[in-house]
Amino acid sequence: MSKATHQHALAIFRAALDAADPEQAVAHHLHFDGRTLRAGSHRYALSAFDRVQVIGAGKASARMARAVERILGARLAGGLINVPNGTGAKLRRVRLNSCGHPVPDQRGMDGAQRILEIARQAGPRDLLICVISGGASALLPLPAPPMTLAQKQDVTRALLVAGANIHELNAVRKHLSLIKGGQLACAAHPAAMLTLILSDVIGDDLDVIGSGPTVPDRTTSEEALTVVKKYAVPVAPEWLHETPKPGDAAFARVQNLIVGSNRLAIDGAARKARELGYHTLVLSSSIEGETREIGLMHAAIAKEIVERNRPVRRPACVLSGGETTVTVRGRGLGGRNQEFVLAAALALEGVDGVTVFSAGTDGIDGPTPAAGAIADGNIVQQARSRGVDARAYLDDNDSYRFFERMKGLVRTGPTGTNVMDIRLLLVTSDSVLRRRR
């Protein structure tokens, strides 16, 4: 992999992050002229409200709240949001409560309880602006009795390890919670509620993003029970309870507005790739499935470009977004993006001039400090010459340690946004597929 190609991959990813900037996303959808707040097609005359507060949670929620502070200024009375440990944003009016993620902790539970109290204390002349982004589910842990936080942690861990997708995971979370699945909106009724949402979910399903605390829930407790049975995760039936459904009067004064998504990030990446001279193809912003299989599919597309100059001409940039899942069978350390790159690199062994990159837009990949990884078709052979067996690392779900040894980790630190993953293939003009003997 040439230094220039490596720099191009990072520049394209940075352009994706810039396009999904939470503050810009909020500022694009929220406007205030001193009297009226416009949010999408809705208008809020602030003379109708005695108090405006911000509540919510998520990896990008701090920067979303900072944008709200800048827009409303002194009209904002305060509020509280739950954010992941290490969030560096500074706010003047809204208090940040640092919590554990992806496994919920006591600080998250205490903050969720306080957020629920703010909602319950709101009246008809209150406007609550709720900021929700990826990570909100784990950051709003408020299990419904008799379930305990420790039991909720066990269920979350077990579902993550088993490879449950975000739809399945959140279906369970909603029916174990006092705040998710529209219950925060019910608690705030009859106050007005405006929820600004940065989507980290394929299809931008409102009731799935952050487990939809202000959105009517289309799932049922029976469906949640089906999920835990599918993955053999022990959950007592009495822990599950029903959530408010579409048509409930509690949602009459609730507006849910998506301000950013993976599509915006992919579009920003595509613009940068074209600027750098690549013929660019966007596969989809909604790719899901088993990470290794998705890696093999991307590798097959790269080979098709190398051999037949299709489905896009060289030099080519192929982009995809979404969120895959890893079924953990080994004892190693890694995340879905690093595992994707390792699986693709193994399939691309013997192919010169192809670079594969994948990273989480939140800057975190699974339980590791890396955002993802970058590699080419030569990395497997290079590893072998150093006595490193790439296949063994993949089999042990140990992609992090593989790329740590081979210097292929992508480290950004927390980015302050979260719109799923960005994957890309760069195929240069002089790419060659070397036939193995």
GROMACS .gro file of C-alpha atoms in nm:
model
  437
    1MET     CA    1   0.000   0.000   0.000
    2SER     CA    2   0.149   0.330  -0.105
    3LYS     CA    3   0.169   0.619   0.136
    4ALA     CA    4  -0.050   0.826  -0.097
    5THR     CA    5  -0.324   0.562  -0.105
    6HIS     CA    6  -0.313   0.533   0.274
    7GLN     CA    7  -0.350   0.911   0.303
    8HIS     CA    8  -0.636   0.909   0.051
    9ALA     CA    9  -0.828   0.652   0.256
   10LEU     CA   10  -0.789   0.857   0.572
   11ALA     CA   11  -0.888   1.178   0.390
   12ILE     CA   12  -1.204   1.015   0.253
   13PHE     CA   13  -1.296   0.891   0.601
   14ARG     CA   14  -1.233   1.236   0.750
   15ALA     CA   15  -1.465   1.386   0.487
   16ALA     CA   16  -1.733   1.138   0.598
   17LEU     CA   17  -1.691   1.251   0.959
   18ASP     CA   18  -1.712   1.616   0.859
   19ALA     CA   19  -2.037   1.549   0.670
   20ALA     CA   20  -2.184   1.387   0.983
   21ASP     CA   21  -2.073   1.661   1.223
   22PRO     CA   22  -2.342   1.675   1.497
   23GLU     CA   23  -2.325   2.051   1.553
   24GLN     CA   24  -2.360   2.128   1.184
   25ALA     CA   25  -2.641   1.875   1.154
   26VAL     CA   26  -2.839   2.042   1.433
   27ALA     CA   27  -2.763   2.393   1.305
   28HIS     CA   28  -2.888   2.292   0.961
   29HIS     CA   29  -3.229   2.188   1.098
   30LEU     CA   30  -3.278   2.426   1.390
   31HIS     CA   31  -3.325   2.803   1.349
   32PHE     CA   32  -3.419   3.074   1.600
   33ASP     CA   33  -3.501   3.437   1.518
   34GLY     CA   34  -3.540   3.553   1.878
   35ARG     CA   35  -3.908   3.468   1.895
   36THR     CA   36  -3.978   3.151   1.698
   37LEU     CA   37  -3.783   2.828   1.692
   38ARG     CA   38  -3.804   2.640   1.362
   39ALA     CA   39  -3.730   2.268   1.359
   40GLY     CA   40  -3.790   2.115   1.018
   41SER     CA   41  -4.149   2.196   0.926
   42HIS     CA   42  -4.252   2.274   1.287
   43ARG     CA   43  -4.250   2.612   1.456
   44TYR     CA   44  -4.240   2.684   1.829
   45ALA     CA   45  -4.333   3.031   1.953
   46LEU     CA   46  -4.116   3.056   2.264
   47SER     CA   47  -4.362   3.301   2.421
   48ALA     CA   48  -4.580   2.992   2.475
   49PHE     CA   49  -4.317   2.834   2.703
   50ASP     CA   50  -4.196   2.929   3.048
   51ARG     CA   51  -3.899   2.693   3.037
   52VAL     CA   52  -3.686   2.520   2.772
   53GLN     CA   53  -3.455   2.237   2.876
   54VAL     CA   54  -3.233   1.982   2.701
   55ILE     CA   55  -3.228   1.614   2.794
   56GLY     CA   56  -3.105   1.302   2.618
   57ALA     CA   57  -2.809   1.071   2.565
   58GLY     CA   58  -2.564   0.937   2.311
   59LYS     CA   59  -2.210   0.950   2.180
   60ALA     CA   60  -2.287   1.266   1.981
   61SER     CA   61  -2.535   1.417   2.226
   62ALA     CA   62  -2.286   1.658   2.388
   63ARG     CA   63  -2.207   1.827   2.059
   64MET     CA   64  -2.573   1.825   1.960
   65ALA     CA   65  -2.659   1.996   2.289
   66ARG     CA   66  -2.381   2.248   2.237
   67ALA     CA   67  -2.539   2.344   1.905
   68VAL     CA   68  -2.874   2.393   2.081
   69GLU     CA   69  -2.703   2.613   2.341
   70ARG     CA   70  -2.552   2.831   2.070
   71ILE     CA   71  -2.884   2.866   1.890
   72LEU     CA   72  -3.106   2.942   2.191
   73GLY     CA   73  -2.857   3.115   2.420
   74ALA     CA   74  -3.017   3.258   2.734
   75ARG     CA   75  -3.358   3.112   2.645
   76LEU     CA   76  -3.225   2.772   2.747
   77ALA     CA   77  -3.283   2.703   3.119
   78GLY     CA   78  -3.052   2.400   3.143
   79GLY     CA   79  -3.093   2.025   3.141
   80LEU     CA   80  -2.900   1.700   3.163
   81ILE     CA   81  -2.766   1.447   2.915
   82ASN     CA   82  -2.589   1.114   2.964
   83VAL     CA   83  -2.263   1.086   2.768
   84PRO     CA   84  -1.988   0.820   2.741
   85ASN     CA   85  -1.684   0.838   2.963
   86GLY     CA   86  -1.418   1.057   2.807
   87THR     CA   87  -1.653   1.298   2.631
   88GLY     CA   88  -1.454   1.620   2.606
   89ALA     CA   89  -1.718   1.872   2.499
   90LYS     CA   90  -1.777   2.174   2.725
   91LEU     CA   91  -2.128   2.308   2.779
   92ARG     CA   92  -2.244   2.613   2.973
   93ARG     CA   93  -2.608   2.541   3.051
   94VAL     CA   94  -2.663   2.169   3.004
   95ARG     CA   95  -2.499   1.933   3.252
   96LEU     CA   96  -2.307   1.633   3.120
   97ASN     CA   97  -2.327   1.306   3.314
   98SER     CA   98  -2.047   1.063   3.219
   99CYS     CA   99  -2.147   0.695   3.206
  100GLY     CA  100  -2.031   0.352   3.098
  101HIS     CA  101  -2.077   0.229   2.739
  102PRO     CA  102  -2.157  -0.019   2.583
  103VAL     CA  103  -2.236  -0.195   2.910
  104PRO     CA  104  -2.452   0.032   3.130
  105ASP     CA  105  -2.337   0.132   3.478
  106GLN     CA  106  -2.473   0.293   3.797
  107ARG     CA  107  -2.385   0.645   3.682
  108GLY     CA  108  -2.592   0.591   3.371
  109MET     CA  109  -2.880   0.466   3.581
  110ASP     CA  110  -2.861   0.767   3.814
  111GLY     CA  111  -2.857   1.005   3.519
  112ALA     CA  112  -3.145   0.827   3.347
  113GLN     CA  113  -3.349   0.856   3.667
  114ARG     CA  114  -3.281   1.230   3.681
  115ILE     CA  115  -3.372   1.273   3.312
  116LEU     CA  116  -3.698   1.088   3.375
  117GLU     CA  117  -3.767   1.319   3.671
  118ILE     CA  118  -3.711   1.628   3.454
  119ALA     CA  119  -3.964   1.487   3.207
  120ARG     CA  120  -4.218   1.404   3.479
  121GLN     CA  121  -4.191   1.754   3.628
  122ALA     CA  122  -4.255   1.925   3.293
  123GLY     CA  123  -4.594   2.083   3.230
  124PRO     CA  124  -4.787   2.217   2.930
  125ARG     CA  125  -4.576   2.537   2.923
  126ASP     CA  126  -4.247   2.344   2.908
  127LEU     CA  127  -4.051   2.262   2.594
  128LEU     CA  128  -3.812   1.970   2.626
  129ILE     CA  129  -3.550   1.936   2.352
  130CYS     CA  130  -3.425   1.579   2.355
  131VAL     CA  131  -3.095   1.496   2.179
  132ILE     CA  132  -3.050   1.131   2.085
  133SER     CA  133  -2.764   0.963   1.902
  134GLY     CA  134  -2.600   0.623   1.882
  135GLY     CA  135  -2.516   0.482   2.222
  136ALA     CA  136  -2.826   0.626   2.385
  137SER     CA  137  -2.968   0.283   2.468
  138ALA     CA  138  -2.671   0.182   2.683
  139LEU     CA  139  -2.645   0.534   2.826
  140LEU     CA  140  -3.007   0.539   2.949
  141PRO     CA  141  -3.022   0.229   3.168
  142LEU     CA  142  -3.329   0.236   3.389
  143PRO     CA  143  -3.447  -0.122   3.434
  144ALA     CA  144  -3.806  -0.179   3.532
  145PRO     CA  145  -3.837  -0.347   3.873
  146PRO     CA  146  -3.788  -0.621   3.977
  147MET     CA  147  -3.495  -0.632   3.736
  148THR     CA  148  -3.166  -0.497   3.873
  149LEU     CA  149  -2.893  -0.305   3.693
  150ALA     CA  150  -2.657  -0.603   3.729
  151GLN     CA  151  -2.912  -0.828   3.559
  152LYS     CA  152  -2.956  -0.569   3.281
  153GLN     CA  153  -2.577  -0.563   3.234
  154ASP     CA  154  -2.567  -0.941   3.205
  155VAL     CA  155  -2.841  -0.945   2.943
  156THR     CA  156  -2.672  -0.669   2.739
  157ARG     CA  157  -2.334  -0.844   2.744
  158ALA     CA  158  -2.484  -1.179   2.649
  159LEU     CA  159  -2.675  -1.037   2.352
  160LEU     CA  160  -2.368  -0.846   2.228
  161VAL     CA  161  -2.146  -1.155   2.246
  162ALA     CA  162  -2.412  -1.370   2.078
  163GLY     CA  163  -2.418  -1.136   1.777
  164ALA     CA  164  -2.765  -0.985   1.817
  165ASN     CA  165  -2.820  -0.699   1.573
  166ILE     CA  166  -2.924  -0.351   1.683
  167HIS     CA  167  -3.292  -0.411   1.608
  168GLU     CA  168  -3.297  -0.724   1.823
  169LEU     CA  169  -3.090  -0.569   2.101
  170ASN     CA  170  -3.309  -0.261   2.126
  171ALA     CA  171  -3.632  -0.461   2.111
  172VAL     CA  172  -3.520  -0.631   2.430
  173ARG     CA  173  -3.386  -0.314   2.594
  174LYS     CA  174  -3.716  -0.129   2.544
  175HIS     CA  175  -3.919  -0.392   2.724
  176LEU     CA  176  -3.680  -0.406   3.020
  177SER     CA  177  -3.676  -0.028   3.069
  178LEU     CA  178  -3.876   0.252   3.230
  179ILE     CA  179  -3.751   0.513   2.982
  180LYS     CA  180  -3.711   0.354   2.638
  181GLY     CA  181  -3.973   0.265   2.378
  182GLY     CA  182  -4.164   0.593   2.403
  183GLN     CA  183  -4.180   0.594   2.781
  184LEU     CA  184  -3.981   0.918   2.816
  185ALA     CA  185  -4.240   1.097   2.602
  186CYS     CA  186  -4.520   0.952   2.812
  187ALA     CA  187  -4.350   1.079   3.127
  188ALA     CA  188  -4.323   1.431   2.976
  189HIS     CA  189  -4.686   1.453   2.861
  190PRO     CA  190  -4.845   1.714   2.834
  191ALA     CA  191  -4.521   1.909   2.778
  192ALA     CA  192  -4.406   1.980   2.421
  193MET     CA  193  -4.111   1.768   2.314
  194LEU     CA  194  -3.874   1.812   2.021
  195THR     CA  195  -3.633   1.522   1.970
  196LEU     CA  196  -3.328   1.578   1.749
  197ILE     CA  197  -3.189   1.246   1.628
  198LEU     CA  198  -2.855   1.150   1.477
  199SER     CA  199  -2.923   0.808   1.328
  200ASP     CA  200  -2.691   0.511   1.378
  201VAL     CA  201  -2.949   0.259   1.255
  202ILE     CA  202  -2.997   0.107   0.912
  203GLY     CA  203  -3.314   0.248   0.759
  204ASP     CA  204  -3.323   0.532   1.015
  205ASP     CA  205  -3.604   0.360   1.205
  206LEU     CA  206  -3.709   0.613   1.468
  207ASP     CA  207  -3.823   0.355   1.720
  208VAL     CA  208  -3.488   0.172   1.700
  209ILE     CA  209  -3.242   0.464   1.726
  210GLY     CA  210  -3.146   0.484   2.093
  211SER     CA  211  -3.436   0.245   2.161
  212GLY     CA  212  -3.677   0.527   2.074
  213PRO     CA  213  -3.737   0.695   2.413
  214THR     CA  214  -3.975   0.949   2.254
  215VAL     CA  215  -4.115   0.731   1.974
  216PRO     CA  216  -4.418   0.497   1.977
  217ASP     CA  217  -4.292   0.141   1.999
  218ARG     CA  218  -4.388  -0.102   1.724
  219THR     CA  219  -4.232  -0.402   1.899
  220THR     CA  220  -4.399  -0.606   2.169
  221SER     CA  221  -4.282  -0.783   2.482
  222GLU     CA  222  -4.356  -1.111   2.304
  223GLU     CA  223  -4.108  -1.017   2.031
  224ALA     CA  224  -3.848  -0.929   2.294
  225LEU     CA  225  -3.900  -1.270   2.452
  226THR     CA  226  -3.849  -1.433   2.112
  227VAL     CA  227  -3.512  -1.257   2.074
  228VAL     CA  228  -3.375  -1.369   2.411
  229LYS     CA  229  -3.491  -1.724   2.342
  230LYS     CA  230  -3.321  -1.716   2.000
  231TYR     CA  231  -2.985  -1.635   2.161
  232ALA     CA  232  -3.047  -1.847   2.472
  233VAL     CA  233  -3.011  -1.546   2.702
  234PRO     CA  234  -3.189  -1.601   3.035
  235VAL     CA  235  -3.455  -1.335   3.100
  236ALA     CA  236  -3.733  -1.377   3.353
  237PRO     CA  237  -4.072  -1.315   3.188
  238GLU     CA  238  -4.172  -1.080   3.472
  239TRP     CA  239  -3.885  -0.845   3.376
  240LEU     CA  240  -4.057  -0.766   3.046
  241HIS     CA  241  -4.340  -0.514   3.024
  242GLU     CA  242  -4.534  -0.349   2.743
  243THR     CA  243  -4.455  -0.007   2.593
  244PRO     CA  244  -4.678   0.272   2.445
  245LYS     CA  245  -4.787   0.215   2.087
  246PRO     CA  246  -4.867   0.437   1.785
  247GLY     CA  247  -5.182   0.638   1.844
  248ASP     CA  248  -5.119   0.696   2.214
  249ALA     CA  249  -5.226   1.050   2.313
  250ALA     CA  250  -4.893   1.102   2.490
  251PHE     CA  251  -4.728   1.161   2.151
  252ALA     CA  252  -4.962   1.442   2.039
  253ARG     CA  253  -4.704   1.714   2.120
  254VAL     CA  254  -4.393   1.519   2.024
  255GLN     CA  255  -4.182   1.592   1.715
  256ASN     CA  256  -3.906   1.345   1.620
  257LEU     CA  257  -3.662   1.491   1.367
  258ILE     CA  258  -3.365   1.310   1.208
  259VAL     CA  259  -3.084   1.562   1.162
  260GLY     CA  260  -2.807   1.331   1.039
  261SER     CA  261  -2.740   0.977   0.919
  262ASN     CA  262  -2.494   0.740   0.751
  263ARG     CA  263  -2.621   0.857   0.412
  264LEU     CA  264  -2.483   1.206   0.476
  265ALA     CA  265  -2.145   1.062   0.577
  266ILE     CA  266  -2.130   0.838   0.269
  267ASP     CA  267  -2.219   1.133   0.044
  268GLY     CA  268  -1.939   1.338   0.199
  269ALA     CA  269  -1.692   1.052   0.148
  270ALA     CA  270  -1.799   1.013  -0.216
  271ARG     CA  271  -1.745   1.382  -0.286
  272LYS     CA  272  -1.393   1.364  -0.143
  273ALA     CA  273  -1.310   1.048  -0.340
  274ARG     CA  274  -1.416   1.214  -0.666
  275GLU     CA  275  -1.214   1.520  -0.574
  276LEU     CA  276  -0.908   1.293  -0.534
  277GLY     CA  277  -0.962   1.152  -0.884
  278TYR     CA  278  -1.140   0.822  -0.812
  279HIS     CA  279  -1.433   0.685  -1.008
  280THR     CA  280  -1.670   0.633  -0.719
  281LEU     CA  281  -1.942   0.377  -0.652
  282VAL     CA  282  -2.166   0.376  -0.345
  283LEU     CA  283  -2.286   0.023  -0.281
  284SER     CA  284  -2.528   0.104   0.000
  285SER     CA  285  -2.556   0.289   0.329
  286SER     CA  286  -2.766   0.005   0.469
  287ILE     CA  287  -2.539  -0.300   0.466
  288GLU     CA  288  -2.582  -0.543   0.753
  289GLY     CA  289  -2.503  -0.908   0.814
  290GLU     CA  290  -2.214  -1.118   0.941
  291THR     CA  291  -1.895  -0.912   0.925
  292ARG     CA  292  -1.674  -1.177   0.767
  293GLU     CA  293  -1.924  -1.246   0.490
  294ILE     CA  294  -1.950  -0.875   0.412
  295GLY     CA  295  -1.570  -0.861   0.400
  296LEU     CA  296  -1.561  -1.145   0.146
  297MET     CA  297  -1.823  -0.972  -0.066
  298HIS     CA  298  -1.621  -0.649  -0.076
  299ALA     CA  299  -1.307  -0.843  -0.166
  300ALA     CA  300  -1.492  -1.008  -0.455
  301ILE     CA  301  -1.596  -0.665  -0.587
  302ALA     CA  302  -1.235  -0.546  -0.568
  303LYS     CA  303  -1.117  -0.847  -0.770
  304GLU     CA  304  -1.387  -0.782  -1.031
  305ILE     CA  305  -1.261  -0.425  -1.069
  306VAL     CA  306  -0.900  -0.543  -1.100
  307GLU     CA  307  -0.975  -0.814  -1.359
  308ARG     CA  308  -1.260  -0.662  -1.560
  309ASN     CA  309  -1.274  -0.291  -1.471
  310ARG     CA  310  -1.631  -0.325  -1.346
  311PRO     CA  311  -1.869  -0.236  -1.182
  312VAL     CA  312  -1.663   0.086  -1.176
  313ARG     CA  313  -1.348   0.185  -1.365
  314ARG     CA  314  -1.004   0.216  -1.209
  315PRO     CA  315  -0.886   0.414  -1.021
  316ALA     CA  316  -1.190   0.323  -0.817
  317CYS     CA  317  -1.334   0.399  -0.477
  318VAL     CA  318  -1.613   0.171  -0.360
  319LEU     CA  319  -1.801   0.292  -0.052
  320SER     CA  320  -2.049   0.128   0.180
  321GLY     CA  321  -2.207   0.207   0.514
  322GLY     CA  322  -2.425   0.042   0.772
  323GLU     CA  323  -2.346  -0.182   1.064
  324THR     CA  324  -2.250  -0.549   1.058
  325THR     CA  325  -2.239  -0.798   1.343
  326VAL     CA  326  -1.971  -1.031   1.475
  327THR     CA  327  -2.053  -1.369   1.621
  328VAL     CA  328  -1.780  -1.410   1.881
  329ARG     CA  329  -1.634  -1.761   1.890
  330GLY     CA  330  -1.276  -1.688   1.992
  331ARG     CA  331  -1.108  -1.524   2.288
  332GLY     CA  332  -0.938  -1.239   2.108
  333LEU     CA  333  -0.986  -0.864   2.100
  334GLY     CA  334  -1.134  -0.667   1.815
  335GLY     CA  335  -1.440  -0.504   1.664
  336ARG     CA  336  -1.652  -0.544   1.355
  337ASN     CA  337  -1.447  -0.296   1.147
  338GLN     CA  338  -1.111  -0.457   1.221
  339GLU     CA  339  -1.259  -0.801   1.161
  340PHE     CA  340  -1.404  -0.683   0.830
  341VAL     CA  341  -1.064  -0.559   0.711
  342LEU     CA  342  -0.886  -0.877   0.821
  343ALA     CA  343  -1.140  -1.102   0.647
  344ALA     CA  344  -1.119  -0.893   0.330
  345ALA     CA  345  -0.738  -0.884   0.340
  346LEU     CA  346  -0.723  -1.264   0.361
  347ALA     CA  347  -0.950  -1.288   0.057
  348LEU     CA  348  -0.736  -1.031  -0.127
  349GLU     CA  349  -0.405  -1.209  -0.074
  350GLY     CA  350  -0.216  -1.196  -0.402
  351VAL     CA  351  -0.391  -0.881  -0.526
  352ASP     CA  352  -0.169  -0.576  -0.569
  353GLY     CA  353  -0.300  -0.220  -0.567
  354VAL     CA  354  -0.613  -0.268  -0.354
  355THR     CA  355  -0.660  -0.098  -0.018
  356VAL     CA  356  -0.940  -0.193   0.219
  357PHE     CA  357  -1.048   0.036   0.503
  358SER     CA  358  -1.326   0.026   0.762
  359ALA     CA  359  -1.389   0.236   1.070
  360GLY     CA  360  -1.666   0.338   1.306
  361THR     CA  361  -1.768   0.701   1.274
  362ASP     CA  362  -1.770   0.725   1.654
  363GLY     CA  363  -1.397   0.649   1.661
  364ILE     CA  364  -1.445   0.332   1.863
  365ASP     CA  365  -1.453  -0.027   1.736
  366GLY     CA  366  -1.592  -0.272   1.987
  367PRO     CA  367  -1.398  -0.290   2.315
  368THR     CA  368  -1.078  -0.148   2.162
  369PRO     CA  369  -0.929   0.204   2.145
  370ALA     CA  370  -0.911   0.182   1.764
  371ALA     CA  371  -1.173   0.313   1.520
  372GLY     CA  372  -1.097   0.040   1.268
  373ALA     CA  373  -0.818  -0.081   1.040
  374ILE     CA  374  -0.655  -0.042   0.699
  375ALA     CA  375  -0.475  -0.305   0.490
  376ASP     CA  376  -0.393  -0.422   0.139
  377GLY     CA  377  -0.355  -0.754  -0.038
  378ASN     CA  378   0.008  -0.789   0.070
  379ILE     CA  379  -0.044  -0.770   0.446
  380VAL     CA  380  -0.118  -1.141   0.488
  381GLN     CA  381   0.206  -1.243   0.313
  382GLN     CA  382   0.402  -0.980   0.506
  383ALA     CA  383   0.258  -1.118   0.831
  384ARG     CA  384   0.348  -1.474   0.731
  385SER     CA  385   0.710  -1.372   0.669
  386ARG     CA  386   0.719  -1.251   1.030
  387GLY     CA  387   0.567  -1.571   1.165
  388VAL     CA  388   0.220  -1.418   1.210
  389ASP     CA  389  -0.075  -1.632   1.097
  390ALA     CA  390  -0.353  -1.395   0.988
  391ARG     CA  391  -0.609  -1.677   0.961
  392ALA     CA  392  -0.546  -1.785   1.320
  393TYR     CA  393  -0.601  -1.431   1.441
  394LEU     CA  394  -0.930  -1.412   1.251
  395ASP     CA  395  -1.044  -1.748   1.386
  396ASP     CA  396  -0.980  -1.622   1.740
  397ASN     CA  397  -1.165  -1.291   1.678
  398ASP     CA  398  -0.829  -1.124   1.752
  399SER     CA  399  -0.814  -0.868   1.471
  400TYR     CA  400  -0.702  -0.588   1.706
  401ARG     CA  401  -0.381  -0.766   1.807
  402PHE     CA  402  -0.314  -0.864   1.445
  403PHE     CA  403  -0.334  -0.506   1.322
  404GLU     CA  404  -0.149  -0.383   1.627
  405ARG     CA  405   0.144  -0.606   1.528
  406MET     CA  406   0.117  -0.515   1.159
  407LYS     CA  407   0.065  -0.141   1.224
  408GLY     CA  408  -0.271  -0.133   1.048
  409LEU     CA  409  -0.488   0.014   1.321
  410VAL     CA  410  -0.683   0.334   1.256
  411ARG     CA  411  -0.691   0.550   1.567
  412THR     CA  412  -0.897   0.868   1.580
  413GLY     CA  413  -1.011   0.882   1.941
  414PRO     CA  414  -1.379   0.960   2.010
  415THR     CA  415  -1.506   1.171   1.720
  416GLY     CA  416  -1.816   1.317   1.885
  417THR     CA  417  -2.046   1.175   1.618
  418ASN     CA  418  -2.197   0.833   1.549
  419VAL     CA  419  -2.365   0.735   1.223
  420MET     CA  420  -2.257   0.370   1.195
  421ASP     CA  421  -1.954   0.256   0.992
  422ILE     CA  422  -1.775   0.367   0.677
  423ARG     CA  423  -1.610   0.103   0.459
  424LEU     CA  424  -1.410   0.169   0.144
  425LEU     CA  425  -1.205  -0.004  -0.123
  426LEU     CA  426  -0.944   0.187  -0.321
  427VAL     CA  427  -0.834   0.018  -0.644
  428THR     CA  428  -0.547   0.193  -0.822
  429SER     CA  429  -0.490   0.214  -1.198
  430ASP     CA  430  -0.201  -0.034  -1.187
  431SER     CA  431  -0.374  -0.298  -0.971
  432VAL     CA  432  -0.279  -0.657  -1.052
  433LEU     CA  433  -0.415  -0.994  -0.946
  434ARG     CA  434  -0.124  -1.234  -0.908
  435ARG     CA  435  -0.231  -1.594  -0.972
  436ARG     CA  436  -0.135  -1.824  -0.688
  437ARG     CA  437   0.040  -2.150  -0.772
   0.00000   0.00000   0.00000
